Amino acid sequence: MQDLLDVTAVKPIKDHWLALSFENGENRLFDVKPLLTKKPFAPLQQWHVFEQAYVFAGTVNWPGNIDISPETLYERSVLA
């Protein structure tokens, strides 16, 4: 299991992917689409909401108290 790594940068990209940088220097890609059918993440289906992603406290957040844990982001992402 990977030690907890903070996200240091996020860039929303087309088709509901996130380009992520982690504190270990890795750049990774995370597909948000599988989460969009879950109620807490439904607002992210709208691009104008999704593109507002920002890093706070080491993870990705959106307005409306939406976030994804850094563990999930790392473990379910692929190297860019």
PDB file of C-alpha atoms in Angstrom:
ATOM      1  CA  MET A   1       0.000   0.000   0.000  1.00  0.00           C
ATOM      2  CA  GLN A   2       1.222   3.462  -0.938  1.00  0.00           C
ATOM      3  CA  ASP A   3       1.917   6.001   1.814  1.00  0.00           C
ATOM      4  CA  LEU A   4      -0.555   8.859   1.819  1.00  0.00           C
ATOM      5  CA  LEU A   5       0.517  11.346  -0.825  1.00  0.00           C
ATOM      6  CA  ASP A   6      -0.856  14.851  -1.112  1.00  0.00           C
ATOM      7  CA  VAL A   7      -2.075  16.218  -4.398  1.00  0.00           C
ATOM      8  CA  THR A   8      -0.099  19.352  -5.263  1.00  0.00           C
ATOM      9  CA  ALA A   9      -1.825  20.381  -8.508  1.00  0.00           C
ATOM     10  CA  VAL A  10      -4.951  19.533 -10.486  1.00  0.00           C
ATOM     11  CA  LYS A  11      -6.089  20.348 -14.001  1.00  0.00           C
ATOM     12  CA  PRO A  12      -9.524  19.259 -15.253  1.00  0.00           C
ATOM     13  CA  ILE A  13      -9.297  17.900 -18.793  1.00  0.00           C
ATOM     14  CA  LYS A  14     -11.898  16.866 -21.337  1.00  0.00           C
ATOM     15  CA  ASP A  15     -14.119  13.839 -20.873  1.00  0.00           C
ATOM     16  CA  HIS A  16     -14.067  14.248 -17.064  1.00  0.00           C
ATOM     17  CA  TRP A  17     -10.445  13.338 -16.421  1.00  0.00           C
ATOM     18  CA  LEU A  18      -8.157  15.037 -13.921  1.00  0.00           C
ATOM     19  CA  ALA A  19      -4.466  15.617 -14.540  1.00  0.00           C
ATOM     20  CA  LEU A  20      -2.871  15.379 -11.103  1.00  0.00           C
ATOM     21  CA  SER A  21       0.533  16.085  -9.609  1.00  0.00           C
ATOM     22  CA  PHE A  22       1.482  14.408  -6.339  1.00  0.00           C
ATOM     23  CA  GLU A  23       4.054  15.424  -3.750  1.00  0.00           C
ATOM     24  CA  ASN A  24       6.339  12.553  -4.818  1.00  0.00           C
ATOM     25  CA  GLY A  25       6.685  14.222  -8.236  1.00  0.00           C
ATOM     26  CA  GLU A  26       4.419  11.791 -10.103  1.00  0.00           C
ATOM     27  CA  ASN A  27       1.973  13.080 -12.678  1.00  0.00           C
ATOM     28  CA  ARG A  28      -1.115  10.896 -12.966  1.00  0.00           C
ATOM     29  CA  LEU A  29      -4.494  10.817 -14.731  1.00  0.00           C
ATOM     30  CA  PHE A  30      -7.744  10.034 -12.926  1.00  0.00           C
ATOM     31  CA  ASP A  31     -11.032   9.209 -14.663  1.00  0.00           C
ATOM     32  CA  VAL A  32     -13.896  10.771 -12.703  1.00  0.00           C
ATOM     33  CA  LYS A  33     -16.658   9.310 -14.919  1.00  0.00           C
ATOM     34  CA  PRO A  34     -17.284   6.185 -12.766  1.00  0.00           C
ATOM     35  CA  LEU A  35     -18.114   8.464  -9.817  1.00  0.00           C
ATOM     36  CA  LEU A  36     -20.555  10.713 -11.668  1.00  0.00           C
ATOM     37  CA  THR A  37     -23.518   8.381 -11.128  1.00  0.00           C
ATOM     38  CA  LYS A  38     -23.105   8.603  -7.351  1.00  0.00           C
ATOM     39  CA  LYS A  39     -25.259  11.308  -5.782  1.00  0.00           C
ATOM     40  CA  PRO A  40     -22.494  13.351  -4.098  1.00  0.00           C
ATOM     41  CA  PHE A  41     -20.648  13.683  -7.416  1.00  0.00           C
ATOM     42  CA  ALA A  42     -23.665  14.315  -9.691  1.00  0.00           C
ATOM     43  CA  PRO A  43     -23.018  18.090  -9.905  1.00  0.00           C
ATOM     44  CA  LEU A  44     -19.666  17.304 -11.543  1.00  0.00           C
ATOM     45  CA  GLN A  45     -21.512  16.083 -14.638  1.00  0.00           C
ATOM     46  CA  GLN A  46     -21.800  19.768 -15.531  1.00  0.00           C
ATOM     47  CA  TRP A  47     -18.529  20.953 -17.064  1.00  0.00           C
ATOM     48  CA  HIS A  48     -18.842  24.432 -15.526  1.00  0.00           C
ATOM     49  CA  VAL A  49     -18.786  22.771 -12.079  1.00  0.00           C
ATOM     50  CA  PHE A  50     -16.176  20.113 -12.906  1.00  0.00           C
ATOM     51  CA  GLU A  51     -13.696  22.680 -14.223  1.00  0.00           C
ATOM     52  CA  GLN A  52     -13.692  24.465 -10.851  1.00  0.00           C
ATOM     53  CA  ALA A  53     -11.545  21.721  -9.281  1.00  0.00           C
ATOM     54  CA  TYR A  54      -8.894  23.008  -6.903  1.00  0.00           C
ATOM     55  CA  VAL A  55      -6.400  21.602  -4.399  1.00  0.00           C
ATOM     56  CA  PHE A  56      -7.081  22.114  -0.713  1.00  0.00           C
ATOM     57  CA  ALA A  57      -5.571  20.174   2.198  1.00  0.00           C
ATOM     58  CA  GLY A  58      -3.748  17.802  -0.144  1.00  0.00           C
ATOM     59  CA  THR A  59      -6.712  16.637  -2.178  1.00  0.00           C
ATOM     60  CA  VAL A  60      -9.023  17.712  -4.997  1.00  0.00           C
ATOM     61  CA  ASN A  61     -12.089  19.722  -4.050  1.00  0.00           C
ATOM     62  CA  TRP A  62     -14.994  21.431  -5.788  1.00  0.00           C
ATOM     63  CA  PRO A  63     -17.501  24.026  -4.607  1.00  0.00           C
ATOM     64  CA  GLY A  64     -20.343  22.460  -2.632  1.00  0.00           C
ATOM     65  CA  ASN A  65     -18.086  20.422  -0.316  1.00  0.00           C
ATOM     66  CA  ILE A  66     -17.283  17.825  -2.976  1.00  0.00           C
ATOM     67  CA  ASP A  67     -13.921  16.095  -2.702  1.00  0.00           C
ATOM     68  CA  ILE A  68     -12.148  12.854  -3.532  1.00  0.00           C
ATOM     69  CA  SER A  69      -9.669  11.365  -1.082  1.00  0.00           C
ATOM     70  CA  PRO A  70      -6.003  11.469  -2.091  1.00  0.00           C
ATOM     71  CA  GLU A  71      -5.810   7.686  -1.575  1.00  0.00           C
ATOM     72  CA  THR A  72      -8.572   7.124  -4.127  1.00  0.00           C
ATOM     73  CA  LEU A  73      -7.024   9.584  -6.549  1.00  0.00           C
ATOM     74  CA  TYR A  74      -3.649   7.872  -6.368  1.00  0.00           C
ATOM     75  CA  GLU A  75      -4.742   4.238  -6.295  1.00  0.00           C
ATOM     76  CA  ARG A  76      -7.262   4.577  -9.143  1.00  0.00           C
ATOM     77  CA  SER A  77      -5.141   6.752 -11.402  1.00  0.00           C
ATOM     78  CA  VAL A  78      -2.600   5.908 -14.072  1.00  0.00           C
ATOM     79  CA  LEU A  79       0.797   7.422 -14.761  1.00  0.00           C
ATOM     80  CA  ALA A  80       0.597  10.277 -17.230  1.00  0.00           C
TER      81      ALA A  80
END
